[in-house]
Every structure is written in C-alpha cells, then in structure tokens.
Short mmCIF file of C-alpha atoms in Angstrom, two decimals:
data_model
loop_
_atom_site.label_atom_id
_atom_site.label_comp_id
_atom_site.label_asym_id
_atom_site.label_seq_id
_atom_site.Cartn_x
_atom_site.Cartn_y
_atom_site.Cartn_z
CA MET A 1 96.13 48.59 110.74
CA ASN A 2 95.01 49.61 106.95
CA PRO A 3 95.80 53.27 106.55
CA LEU A 4 94.13 53.34 103.61
CA PRO A 5 90.51 54.68 105.26
CA MET A 6 92.17 57.11 107.39
CA ILE A 7 93.93 58.45 104.72
CA LEU A 8 90.61 58.66 102.30
CA ALA A 9 88.93 60.60 105.43
CA LEU A 10 91.76 63.10 105.54
CA ALA A 11 91.71 63.61 101.89
CA LEU A 12 87.94 64.28 101.78
CA ALA A 13 88.33 66.74 104.58
CA ALA A 14 91.14 68.40 103.26
CA SER A 15 88.99 68.77 100.04
CA ALA A 16 85.96 70.19 101.69
CA ALA A 17 88.15 72.80 103.50
CA GLN A 18 89.82 73.76 100.44
CA ALA A 19 86.57 73.72 98.28
CA ALA A 20 85.37 76.49 101.14
CA LEU A 21 88.67 78.65 100.65
CA ALA A 22 88.11 78.21 96.65
CA ASP A 23 84.98 80.36 97.51
CA GLU A 24 86.91 82.82 98.62
CA LYS A 25 88.05 86.01 95.69
CA ILE A 26 91.65 86.18 96.91
CA THR A 27 93.60 89.78 95.95
CA MET A 28 97.06 90.04 96.41
CA LEU A 29 99.87 92.74 95.66
CA GLY A 30 100.02 91.38 92.08
CA ASP A 31 96.56 93.27 91.67
CA GLN A 32 97.74 96.47 93.01
CA ASN A 33 97.29 99.55 90.84
CA GLU A 34 98.83 102.39 93.35
CA VAL A 35 99.67 102.13 96.91
CA ALA A 36 99.60 105.66 98.78
CA VAL A 37 100.91 106.06 102.30
CA THR A 38 101.01 109.08 104.74
CA ILE A 39 103.05 108.62 107.67
CA TYR A 40 102.69 110.54 111.12
CA ASN A 41 105.04 111.42 113.56
CA ASN A 42 103.62 108.97 116.58
CA ASP A 43 103.72 105.64 115.19
CA LEU A 44 100.66 105.78 112.62
CA ALA A 45 100.02 105.57 109.12
CA LEU A 46 97.09 106.22 106.71
CA VAL A 47 97.43 103.67 103.85
CA LYS A 48 95.04 103.80 100.50
CA ASP A 49 95.87 100.75 98.50
CA GLN A 50 94.18 100.46 94.93
CA ARG A 51 94.01 96.90 93.36
CA LYS A 52 91.54 95.54 90.20
CA VAL A 53 89.96 92.75 91.43
CA HIS A 54 87.75 90.13 89.54
CA LEU A 55 84.20 89.54 91.91
CA GLY A 56 81.15 87.78 90.57
CA ALA A 57 77.58 89.12 90.44
CA GLY A 58 75.82 89.01 94.47
CA LEU A 59 77.73 88.33 97.43
CA ASN A 60 81.33 87.50 97.30
CA ARG A 61 83.67 86.54 99.83
CA LEU A 62 86.76 88.71 99.23
CA ALA A 63 90.18 87.86 101.12
CA TRP A 64 92.57 91.05 100.74
CA ARG A 65 95.96 89.92 101.56
CA ASP A 66 99.05 91.70 101.94
CA VAL A 67 97.72 94.25 104.33
CA ALA A 68 99.86 95.85 107.31
CA ALA A 69 100.04 93.16 110.35
CA ARG A 70 99.27 96.17 112.60
CA MET A 71 96.26 97.43 110.66
CA GLN A 72 93.48 99.02 113.00
CA PRO A 73 90.73 96.83 111.20
CA GLU A 74 88.01 99.45 112.81
CA THR A 75 89.56 102.20 110.55
CA ALA A 76 89.40 99.78 107.12
CA LEU A 77 87.15 101.36 104.40
CA LEU A 78 86.41 99.43 100.91
CA ARG A 79 85.16 101.62 98.27
CA THR A 80 84.64 101.26 94.34
CA LEU A 81 86.27 103.90 92.10
CA GLY A 82 84.04 102.90 89.58
CA GLU A 83 80.32 102.38 89.42
CA ALA A 84 79.08 102.51 92.90
CA LYS A 85 75.38 101.47 92.77
CA GLY A 86 74.59 98.45 93.70
CA PHE A 87 78.10 97.85 95.56
CA GLY A 88 78.40 97.40 99.28
CA LEU A 89 80.21 95.92 101.71
CA ARG A 90 78.22 93.82 104.41
CA GLU A 91 80.65 92.74 106.89
CA GLN A 92 84.71 92.28 107.53
CA TYR A 93 86.98 90.52 109.88
CA PHE A 94 90.93 91.01 110.27
CA ASP A 95 92.74 87.62 110.13
CA PHE A 96 96.06 88.43 112.18
CA ASP A 97 96.63 84.95 113.37
CA LEU A 98 99.39 83.66 111.45
CA LEU A 99 100.04 80.09 110.63
CA THR A 100 102.67 78.48 112.62
CA PRO A 101 102.52 74.62 114.32
CA GLU A 102 101.97 75.74 117.68
CA LYS A 103 98.76 78.19 116.33
CA LEU A 104 97.54 75.57 113.96
CA LEU A 105 97.80 73.09 117.33
CA GLU A 106 95.77 75.58 119.18
CA LYS A 107 92.96 75.49 116.71
CA TYR A 108 92.38 71.71 117.32
CA ILE A 109 92.17 71.71 121.14
CA GLY A 110 89.10 69.60 121.43
CA LYS A 111 89.21 68.07 117.94
CA GLN A 112 91.12 64.90 116.68
CA VAL A 113 94.56 64.82 115.10
CA THR A 114 96.44 61.79 113.62
CA VAL A 115 99.42 60.71 115.19
CA ILE A 116 101.99 59.34 112.72
CA LYS A 117 105.00 57.32 114.44
CA THR A 118 107.65 55.42 112.77
CA ASN A 119 109.34 52.22 113.91
CA PRO A 120 112.90 52.88 114.23
CA ALA A 121 113.95 49.08 113.57
CA THR A 122 111.99 48.51 110.88
CA GLY A 123 111.05 52.06 108.99
CA THR A 124 107.01 51.18 109.16
CA GLU A 125 104.78 53.74 109.99
CA SER A 126 101.64 53.61 112.15
CA ARG A 127 98.92 55.99 112.62
CA GLU A 128 96.28 56.41 115.73
CA ASN A 129 93.73 59.15 116.14
CA ALA A 130 93.87 61.46 119.06
CA THR A 131 92.10 64.28 120.68
CA VAL A 132 94.04 67.42 121.59
CA LEU A 133 93.09 68.34 125.28
CA ALA A 134 95.47 71.02 125.82
CA THR A 135 98.60 73.03 124.48
CA ASN A 136 99.64 75.42 127.49
CA GLY A 137 103.07 74.69 128.72
CA GLY A 138 102.88 71.35 126.38
CA THR A 139 100.85 68.90 124.60
CA VAL A 140 98.15 67.10 126.21
CA LEU A 141 96.49 63.95 123.84
CA LYS A 142 93.75 61.81 124.63
CA PHE A 143 93.70 58.34 122.90
CA ALA A 144 91.62 55.72 122.92
CA ASP A 145 92.51 54.06 126.07
CA ARG A 146 95.28 56.62 127.31
CA ILE A 147 96.32 60.32 127.94
CA GLU A 148 99.88 61.05 127.04
CA THR A 149 101.67 64.35 127.08
CA GLY A 150 104.07 65.54 124.53
CA VAL A 151 103.84 64.32 120.64
CA PRO A 152 104.90 61.04 120.49
CA GLY A 153 105.43 61.54 116.94
CA ARG A 154 104.38 63.61 114.07
CA LEU A 155 100.90 65.25 113.55
CA ALA A 156 98.67 65.33 110.55
CA PHE A 157 95.71 67.78 110.34
CA ALA A 158 92.45 66.84 108.59
CA ALA A 159 92.56 70.72 107.54
CA LEU A 160 93.71 74.67 107.84
CA PRO A 161 91.50 76.45 110.10
CA ASP A 162 89.58 79.42 108.12
CA ASN A 163 90.74 81.90 110.27
CA LEU A 164 94.63 80.79 110.26
CA ARG A 165 96.15 82.23 107.38
CA ASP A 166 99.85 82.44 106.49
CA LYS A 167 100.20 86.20 106.23
CA PRO A 168 97.69 88.94 107.67
CA THR A 169 94.34 89.35 105.66
CA LEU A 170 91.14 91.41 105.90
CA VAL A 171 88.29 89.18 104.78
CA MET A 172 85.05 91.05 103.67
CA SER A 173 81.62 90.29 102.27
CA VAL A 174 80.88 92.45 99.53
CA VAL A 175 77.81 92.66 96.90
CA ASN A 176 78.62 93.41 94.01
CA PRO A 177 76.10 94.13 91.34
CA LYS A 178 77.27 92.27 88.23
CA THR A 179 80.21 89.90 87.29
CA GLY A 180 83.55 91.74 86.46
CA VAL A 181 86.58 93.50 87.35
CA GLN A 182 85.71 96.08 89.92
CA ASN A 183 88.57 98.95 90.72
CA LEU A 184 88.75 99.27 94.47
CA GLU A 185 90.68 101.09 97.01
CA LEU A 186 91.28 99.74 100.63
CA SER A 187 92.14 102.63 102.99
CA TYR A 188 92.90 101.94 106.90
CA LEU A 189 95.35 103.29 109.55
CA THR A 190 98.02 101.01 110.63
CA GLY A 191 100.86 101.25 113.55
CA GLY A 192 104.33 100.34 112.76
CA LEU A 193 105.20 103.23 110.11
CA SER A 194 106.75 105.93 111.40
CA TRP A 195 109.32 108.64 110.40
CA ARG A 196 111.63 111.34 112.20
CA ALA A 197 113.96 114.06 111.15
CA ASP A 198 117.52 113.98 111.44
CA TYR A 199 119.97 117.02 110.70
CA VAL A 200 123.49 116.82 110.25
CA ALA A 201 125.23 120.16 110.59
CA GLN A 202 129.10 121.10 110.25
CA LEU A 203 130.14 124.55 112.13
CA SER A 204 133.12 126.88 110.33
CA ALA A 205 136.34 127.13 112.41
CA GLN A 206 135.56 130.45 113.84
CA ASP A 207 132.11 128.99 115.06
CA THR A 208 130.39 131.65 113.06
CA ARG A 209 128.94 129.70 110.38
CA LEU A 210 126.99 126.54 109.90
CA ASP A 211 126.08 124.34 106.73
CA ILE A 212 122.77 121.76 107.33
CA ASN A 213 121.41 119.05 105.58
CA GLY A 214 118.19 117.53 106.64
CA TRP A 215 117.15 113.80 106.08
CA VAL A 216 113.67 112.20 106.80
CA THR A 217 114.31 108.66 108.52
CA LEU A 218 111.41 106.63 107.41
CA THR A 219 111.01 103.23 109.68
CA ASN A 220 108.82 100.32 108.59
CA GLN A 221 107.61 97.71 111.37
CA SER A 222 104.34 97.61 110.13
CA GLY A 223 104.47 93.66 108.95
CA ALA A 224 103.53 95.02 104.92
CA THR A 225 105.59 96.25 102.40
CA PHE A 226 104.47 98.94 100.20
CA PRO A 227 105.97 98.77 96.62
CA ASN A 228 106.25 102.37 94.55
CA ALA A 229 104.19 103.99 97.31
CA ARG A 230 103.30 107.78 96.78
CA LEU A 231 104.75 108.70 100.41
CA GLN A 232 103.46 112.01 102.35
CA LEU A 233 104.53 112.73 105.46
CA VAL A 234 102.60 114.83 108.54
CA ALA A 235 104.30 116.94 110.81
CA GLY A 236 102.52 117.87 113.70
CA ASP A 237 101.26 116.62 117.08
CA VAL A 238 97.53 114.89 115.96
CA ASN A 239 95.46 113.92 119.02
CA ARG A 240 94.67 110.18 119.13
CA VAL A 241 92.43 108.17 121.47
CA SER A 242 94.68 105.42 123.30
CA ASP A 243 93.82 101.94 122.14
CA ALA A 244 95.85 98.92 122.22
CA ILE A 245 97.73 98.00 119.16
CA HIS A 246 99.31 94.71 117.91
CA PRO A 247 102.96 94.67 118.91
CA ALA A 248 105.49 94.62 115.89
CA SER A 249 108.86 92.66 115.77
CA MET A 250 111.78 95.01 116.88
CA ALA A 251 114.27 93.60 114.46
CA MET A 252 114.93 95.54 111.21
CA ARG A 253 116.85 96.07 108.10
CA VAL A 254 118.71 99.27 107.41
CA GLU A 255 118.93 100.69 104.22
CA LYS A 256 120.23 104.44 103.67
CA ASN A 257 119.44 105.81 100.20
CA VAL A 258 121.64 108.59 98.98
CA ALA A 259 119.08 111.44 97.69
CA ALA A 260 119.69 113.70 94.80
CA GLU A 261 120.81 117.51 95.29
CA ALA A 262 117.47 118.50 94.51
CA GLN A 263 114.79 118.81 97.17
CA PRO A 264 112.54 115.71 96.68
CA LEU A 265 109.70 117.13 99.19
CA ALA A 266 106.86 119.21 98.60
CA GLN A 267 105.83 121.28 101.40
CA GLU A 268 102.27 122.36 102.24
CA ASN A 269 99.89 123.56 104.88
CA LEU A 270 97.29 120.69 106.10
CA PHE A 271 95.12 121.92 109.05
CA GLU A 272 97.16 122.77 111.82
CA TYR A 273 100.21 120.44 110.63
CA HIS A 274 102.51 120.33 107.88
CA LEU A 275 102.53 118.20 105.11
CA TYR A 276 105.57 116.79 102.98
CA THR A 277 104.92 115.36 99.77
CA LEU A 278 107.83 113.03 98.35
CA ASP A 279 108.14 113.60 94.50
CA ARG A 280 108.58 110.18 93.28
CA ALA A 281 107.62 106.79 94.29
CA THR A 282 109.49 105.10 97.09
CA THR A 283 109.06 101.49 98.42
CA LEU A 284 108.64 100.73 101.81
CA ALA A 285 109.87 97.02 102.47
CA GLU A 286 109.17 95.83 105.68
CA GLN A 287 111.57 95.54 108.75
CA GLN A 288 112.98 98.59 107.05
CA THR A 289 114.67 101.79 107.50
CA LYS A 290 115.70 104.12 104.67
CA GLN A 291 116.30 107.76 104.35
CA VAL A 292 115.52 110.41 101.78
CA ALA A 293 116.73 114.40 101.58
CA LEU A 294 114.80 117.04 103.46
CA LEU A 295 116.75 120.10 102.78
CA SER A 296 120.07 121.47 102.25
CA ALA A 297 121.42 124.85 103.54
CA THR A 298 124.79 126.39 103.61
CA ASN A 299 126.65 129.43 105.10
CA ILE A 300 124.18 130.33 108.07
CA PRO A 301 125.05 132.94 110.43
CA VAL A 302 125.27 131.07 113.85
CA ARG A 303 125.71 132.81 117.24
CA LYS A 304 127.77 130.58 120.14
CA SER A 305 127.51 131.15 123.75
CA LEU A 306 128.84 130.12 126.84
CA GLU A 307 126.07 130.42 129.70
CA LEU A 308 126.24 129.59 133.54
CA ARG A 309 122.73 129.43 135.26
CA GLY A 310 121.98 129.59 138.88
CA ALA A 311 118.83 128.56 140.98
CA GLU A 312 116.36 129.74 143.38
CA TYR A 313 116.98 128.19 146.39
CA TYR A 314 120.23 130.03 147.68
CA TYR A 315 118.52 133.37 147.63
CA GLN A 316 116.50 132.14 150.42
CA GLY A 317 118.89 130.86 153.30
CA SER A 318 122.45 130.96 154.06
CA TYR A 319 124.31 128.23 152.03
CA GLY A 320 128.14 129.48 151.51
CA GLU A 321 129.77 127.62 149.01
CA LEU A 322 127.70 126.93 145.65
CA GLY A 323 130.07 124.84 143.80
CA GLN A 324 133.49 124.92 142.19
CA LYS A 325 134.48 124.47 138.90
CA LEU A 326 131.20 124.82 137.50
CA LYS A 327 130.78 124.20 133.74
CA ALA A 328 129.68 126.89 131.39
CA ALA A 329 127.21 125.20 128.92
CA VAL A 330 127.90 125.78 124.98
CA PHE A 331 125.05 127.14 122.75
CA VAL A 332 124.70 127.89 119.36
CA GLU A 333 121.39 129.35 117.67
CA PHE A 334 120.47 130.38 114.35
CA GLU A 335 117.23 131.63 112.49
CA ASN A 336 115.00 129.30 110.41
CA LYS A 337 115.48 131.80 107.48
CA GLY A 338 117.51 132.38 104.38
CA ALA A 339 118.73 130.34 101.36
CA GLY A 340 117.60 126.46 101.84
CA LEU A 341 115.99 127.11 105.08
CA GLY A 342 112.72 129.22 105.99
CA VAL A 343 110.64 126.50 106.02
CA SER A 344 108.91 124.60 108.57
CA LEU A 345 111.57 122.24 110.15
CA PRO A 346 110.07 118.82 111.62
CA LYS A 347 110.93 117.90 115.11
CA GLY A 348 114.25 115.92 115.25
CA VAL A 349 118.00 115.86 116.37
CA ILE A 350 120.46 118.07 115.07
CA ARG A 351 123.94 116.67 115.05
CA VAL A 352 126.96 119.23 114.60
CA TYR A 353 130.38 118.45 113.61
CA LYS A 354 133.32 120.65 113.07
CA LYS A 355 136.74 119.60 111.16
CA ASP A 356 140.01 119.43 113.50
CA GLY A 357 143.50 120.68 112.37
CA ALA A 358 143.72 118.12 110.07
CA GLY A 359 140.52 118.48 108.33
CA ASN A 360 138.80 115.70 109.69
CA ALA A 361 134.98 116.12 110.91
CA GLN A 362 134.72 115.35 114.51
CA PHE A 363 131.47 115.11 116.44
CA ILE A 364 130.81 118.27 118.82
CA GLY A 365 127.35 117.24 120.02
CA GLU A 366 123.34 117.18 119.43
CA ASP A 367 120.09 118.56 120.84
CA ARG A 368 116.32 117.70 119.90
CA ILE A 369 114.10 120.63 118.26
CA ASP A 370 110.73 120.68 118.27
CA HIS A 371 108.51 121.60 115.36
CA THR A 372 109.99 124.84 114.33
CA PRO A 373 108.06 127.14 112.19
CA LYS A 374 109.83 129.33 109.49
CA ASN A 375 111.55 132.31 110.86
CA GLU A 376 111.83 130.98 114.42
CA ARG A 377 115.22 130.95 116.37
CA VAL A 378 116.56 127.48 116.57
CA ARG A 379 118.84 126.78 119.79
CA LEU A 380 120.89 124.04 120.55
CA LYS A 381 122.74 122.84 123.65
CA LEU A 382 125.75 121.29 122.54
CA GLY A 383 127.58 120.45 125.60
CA GLU A 384 129.89 121.49 128.68
CA ALA A 385 132.74 123.85 128.18
CA PHE A 386 135.95 122.27 129.06
CA ASP A 387 138.26 125.51 129.66
CA VAL A 388 135.83 127.82 131.04
CA THR A 389 134.59 126.91 134.59
CA ALA A 390 133.34 128.83 137.73
CA ASP A 391 133.48 128.94 141.45
CA LYS A 392 130.66 130.34 143.10
CA LYS A 393 129.72 131.15 146.87
CA GLN A 394 127.67 133.27 148.73
CA THR A 395 129.20 135.93 150.77
CA ASP A 396 126.48 137.30 152.89
CA PHE A 397 122.90 136.35 153.58
CA GLN A 398 120.73 138.21 156.53
CA LYS A 399 116.90 138.73 157.12
CA VAL A 400 115.94 142.30 156.78
CA ALA A 401 112.31 142.01 157.83
CA GLY A 402 109.07 139.55 157.99
CA SER A 403 108.13 137.01 160.34
CA GLY A 404 106.43 133.60 159.55
CA ARG A 405 105.91 132.76 155.87
CA HIS A 406 105.06 136.12 154.02
CA ASP A 407 106.54 139.13 153.88
CA ASN A 408 109.77 138.04 154.29
CA VAL A 409 112.86 140.43 153.11
CA PHE A 410 116.29 138.93 152.72
CA GLU A 411 119.34 140.27 151.19
CA SER A 412 122.48 138.17 149.98
CA ALA A 413 125.42 138.91 148.39
CA TYR A 414 127.44 136.62 145.85
CA GLN A 415 130.74 136.07 144.44
CA ILE A 416 131.34 134.08 141.08
CA THR A 417 134.79 133.72 139.63
CA LEU A 418 135.12 132.87 136.03
CA LYS A 419 138.11 131.18 134.75
CA ASN A 420 139.46 130.97 131.15
CA ALA A 421 142.01 128.30 130.19
CA LYS A 422 141.56 129.17 126.62
CA ASN A 423 144.49 131.29 124.58
CA GLN A 424 141.64 133.55 123.27
CA PRO A 425 139.23 135.90 125.38
CA VAL A 426 135.55 134.67 126.09
CA THR A 427 131.97 136.33 127.09
CA VAL A 428 129.91 134.32 129.63
CA LYS A 429 126.50 135.19 129.97
CA VAL A 430 125.39 134.60 133.82
CA PHE A 431 121.88 133.85 134.66
CA GLU A 432 120.49 133.99 137.55
CA PRO A 433 116.92 133.12 138.56
CA MET A 434 115.39 135.74 141.30
CA PRO A 435 112.29 134.86 143.56
CA GLY A 436 109.43 136.98 144.85
CA ASP A 437 110.16 140.93 144.47
CA TRP A 438 114.05 141.28 143.77
CA GLN A 439 115.98 144.18 143.58
CA VAL A 440 119.92 144.28 142.63
CA LEU A 441 121.47 146.55 145.30
CA ALA A 442 125.27 146.68 143.91
CA GLU A 443 127.19 144.83 141.27
CA SER A 444 130.67 144.86 139.44
CA LEU A 445 128.84 144.48 136.27
CA PRO A 446 125.51 146.04 135.12
CA HIS A 447 122.80 143.31 134.44
CA THR A 448 119.76 143.10 132.25
CA LYS A 449 116.34 141.95 133.11
CA GLU A 450 116.05 139.16 130.85
CA ALA A 451 112.79 137.81 132.47
CA ALA A 452 110.43 139.34 135.16
CA GLY A 453 112.53 136.39 137.35
CA THR A 454 115.60 136.54 135.58
CA ALA A 455 118.97 138.26 135.90
CA MET A 456 121.94 138.13 133.25
CA TRP A 457 125.26 139.30 133.57
CA GLN A 458 127.64 139.29 130.50
CA VAL A 459 131.17 138.81 131.87
CA PRO A 460 133.74 139.11 129.87
CA VAL A 461 136.96 136.79 130.71
CA ALA A 462 140.34 137.66 129.14
CA ALA A 463 142.36 134.64 127.77
CA GLU A 464 144.05 132.63 130.19
CA GLY A 465 142.43 134.76 132.94
CA LYS A 466 139.81 135.04 135.29
CA THR A 467 136.92 137.71 136.23
CA VAL A 468 135.08 138.15 139.59
CA LEU A 469 131.37 139.06 139.37
CA THR A 470 130.03 140.36 142.55
CA TYR A 471 126.48 141.32 143.33
CA ARG A 472 124.39 141.92 146.05
CA VAL A 473 120.18 141.29 146.15
CA ARG A 474 117.36 142.11 148.39
CA VAL A 475 114.03 139.81 147.60
CA LYS A 476 110.58 140.23 149.19
CA TYR A 477 108.22 137.44 148.88
#
C-alpha cells in the first residue's frame, strides 16, 4: 500500500483546518493591560480583563484565551474602552472542552481516522483507514472488512476540531468599524475564586488581654492565572440564583506571603456589604492559596467566663439524676473597637494561643465568627474546662394543678454541685432555660433574668473547693 496519497490527503485536510483557525484573531495574556478581580465569600468572583487587540474592519472572529475555566459565559460582557461607534458583538460561545486524547477521539465518532501499525520484526509501518463507532468504555473501530475493539496501533487525525481547545477560550463574533488596535475589556463572573478571613490571637497570662492578627486567605481554583491583579474583596452574603457551575480540580498549591506590618486593605461600604481593596497588585496563580494581612491589634481587653447551660425538658417531668461531671464551657469575649479594631470583621475562624511556662505558644481553642460590624461584641467558645465540673440532679417534682395538655402547673427543685480543682477561685455562670410562665420560689443564691425564658446564677467556687446551688421553680404553661 502506497502511503503517499493518504499523507497528502491528511496534509490537505490539516491545511484547511489551520486556514479556518487562522481566520481567528487570538488574544492571550501577553495582550493584557490590566486585570481586576473582585472576590465574594461564596465561591464567586467578578473578573475585568483589559487587553489591546488588533482587529480588522468588519466582522472578526475573536478568540479570547486564558479565561477562567469556571467562567459563567452568560455573564460575559465585552466592551471597547475607545471609540464605541460601529463596534458591536454579534454572538459568542465558550469552549471549555479541553484537548485530551480521549476528547479528541470522542469528537471523531462517525468520522475516519488513520490507524498506523508497526511491524515489530521489520519496523515497517502500515496505514489503514477506520471509522470511529464508539468510545464509551473503550474504542470501537470499523474497518473496510471488519469491526475491532480497542486501538490496534497509533491513531492519526486529520485535523483538530474547532471547539476543542488546549485551554479555555471565549470565542466572539465582533463587528469593528476599521482596522486597528482596540482597547477591549471583558468582564465575567466565575466560580473557583474564594476568600475567607483567618484570625490568630494570643491570650495574656492572666487571660485579661488579647493580641490579634487577621489574614485574608485567597484560593484560586478557577482554572486561570491572574497576574498583577487589582484585588478587591466583598464581605457580606450576596444573594445568588442556584445554577450549575463547572467542577474544579481540588488539587492546589499553597503559598503564604508575609505581608508588611502596615494594613494593606482599605475598607468602604458597598450597598449593604463591605468592600476591601488591596493597596497593591498581586498575582493569583492557578491552583494556589495565598494570604495577605487584614488587621493587627494588641492589648485588647477581654473577659473570660465559665458557663454551664441546662435544658427545658426536666422542668416538665420527674428525672432525678441529670448528669455528673458536667464540664463548664470556656468563653472569651471582647468588643470590636479601639486601636487596630473598630472595623468590620469578615466572617472567619479565630484561633487562640497562649504561652506556657516555658514561653512557648500553645493552641487553646478556636471558634467561627460571622460578619461583625464595628463596636459589636465578639464571643468565642474555646472549649470545656478540665478542672471545673458540676453534678446536677432534680430533688423534687410535683404537679400542682392542671389537667390535659394546657394550664399545667409544676413545681420542681434542683441541686447543682460545682467543683473547682484549680488552685485559684472561679465564678461559674449557670444558665437555666425555663419553659412557659416561671417563677423561682426559693434559691441559695440570687438569680438574674437574662431573657424571657432564662434564669442565670453567678456561682463563686473557692480554690480546690465546691459550692452547692439549690433552687425551687414553679412553671405554668
């Protein structure tokens, strides 16, 4: 078999395909003047990509490469920053089907390929045409006299399909008034870009002061790199309509940038949200996580509290023992005001450390905060106390009045024994949620009404000692 005619046919087909692609005006990162990225909390970003592109007069097929693989093409907007008269967009489509051997074979279903075999004894190559019938779970090829499964040799393809690209590309039909360079801006929404706030705090030896540093953690899984981007971050819960978004790879490269001591993020109000603007350009590389400084504050006054919280159910029946060695929860709280604070804190995780006797910082707990305006209280649950426990029991229960499901009156009595194994005294806040209309009839320590359905006792417990709290309650509902 003479391979020359087949080679000539493949060459002609490839030349025709290349000629079609040559009609495209291709723009890549090298044409980029500027890129701005605004990232939201919920896996969403707005990209504004400015490039200088040479266009001909009339209709142009413009291939805008190096866009995010997870872009939402229906949100794409192309505009000229120069003379807009006579410039217009007729249609666009997004080629996110990327070139792989498997994808190329799928595009050739129903079409001919050339199967190239090599004789292992002589090294001589032979070529034979076959039609691709299927690629699901394997390849099925139809030859002139037979059908085979699998690939019996190398496959040669006549051309690259127009909609199969080596990287994500937005293709647009653009009408341009005259030949020359246009300054264009493409803006679009994309998934795969996200940010969150992370805070690191250190508690003083006496648990009365706190130093805190805030970081913005940026993650780029959009499928594109944004070099020297103007970066803005929106803090707030932006409403979105649910829609399918192209999946992104979960692999990532981690890079932590140590930022300057000065605060690099300026803050302003935007609608009902907060907008943070980085004071310098930064590169958001594909599959990368990086951090920039958000805030730094020192010597913040904090309050630590030990809290024990009950439940409503045991005020409506006889239960007896309600728990032994119940642990008191540990909270710290501070006000978002003062030097270094007094700004809107984006939601994120605050991790708290404290130095041990040798001066080494040890992790003592973390908690998540929501978006917190300035002058609001920040309250963190760091864990449960090891040395402060409680034994709780119901010592009496009786139904005083009522029948059926309504107008019931119950009286019940309780004993809570709080124990402190520390070598210093503590105060435990005991919160008890009371159902219905309630009244404390007797108590060993005075309570306060923290809310309509909550009583609170502040119980002092001596070092290596214990305190017994008793109270009797009448509830009606």
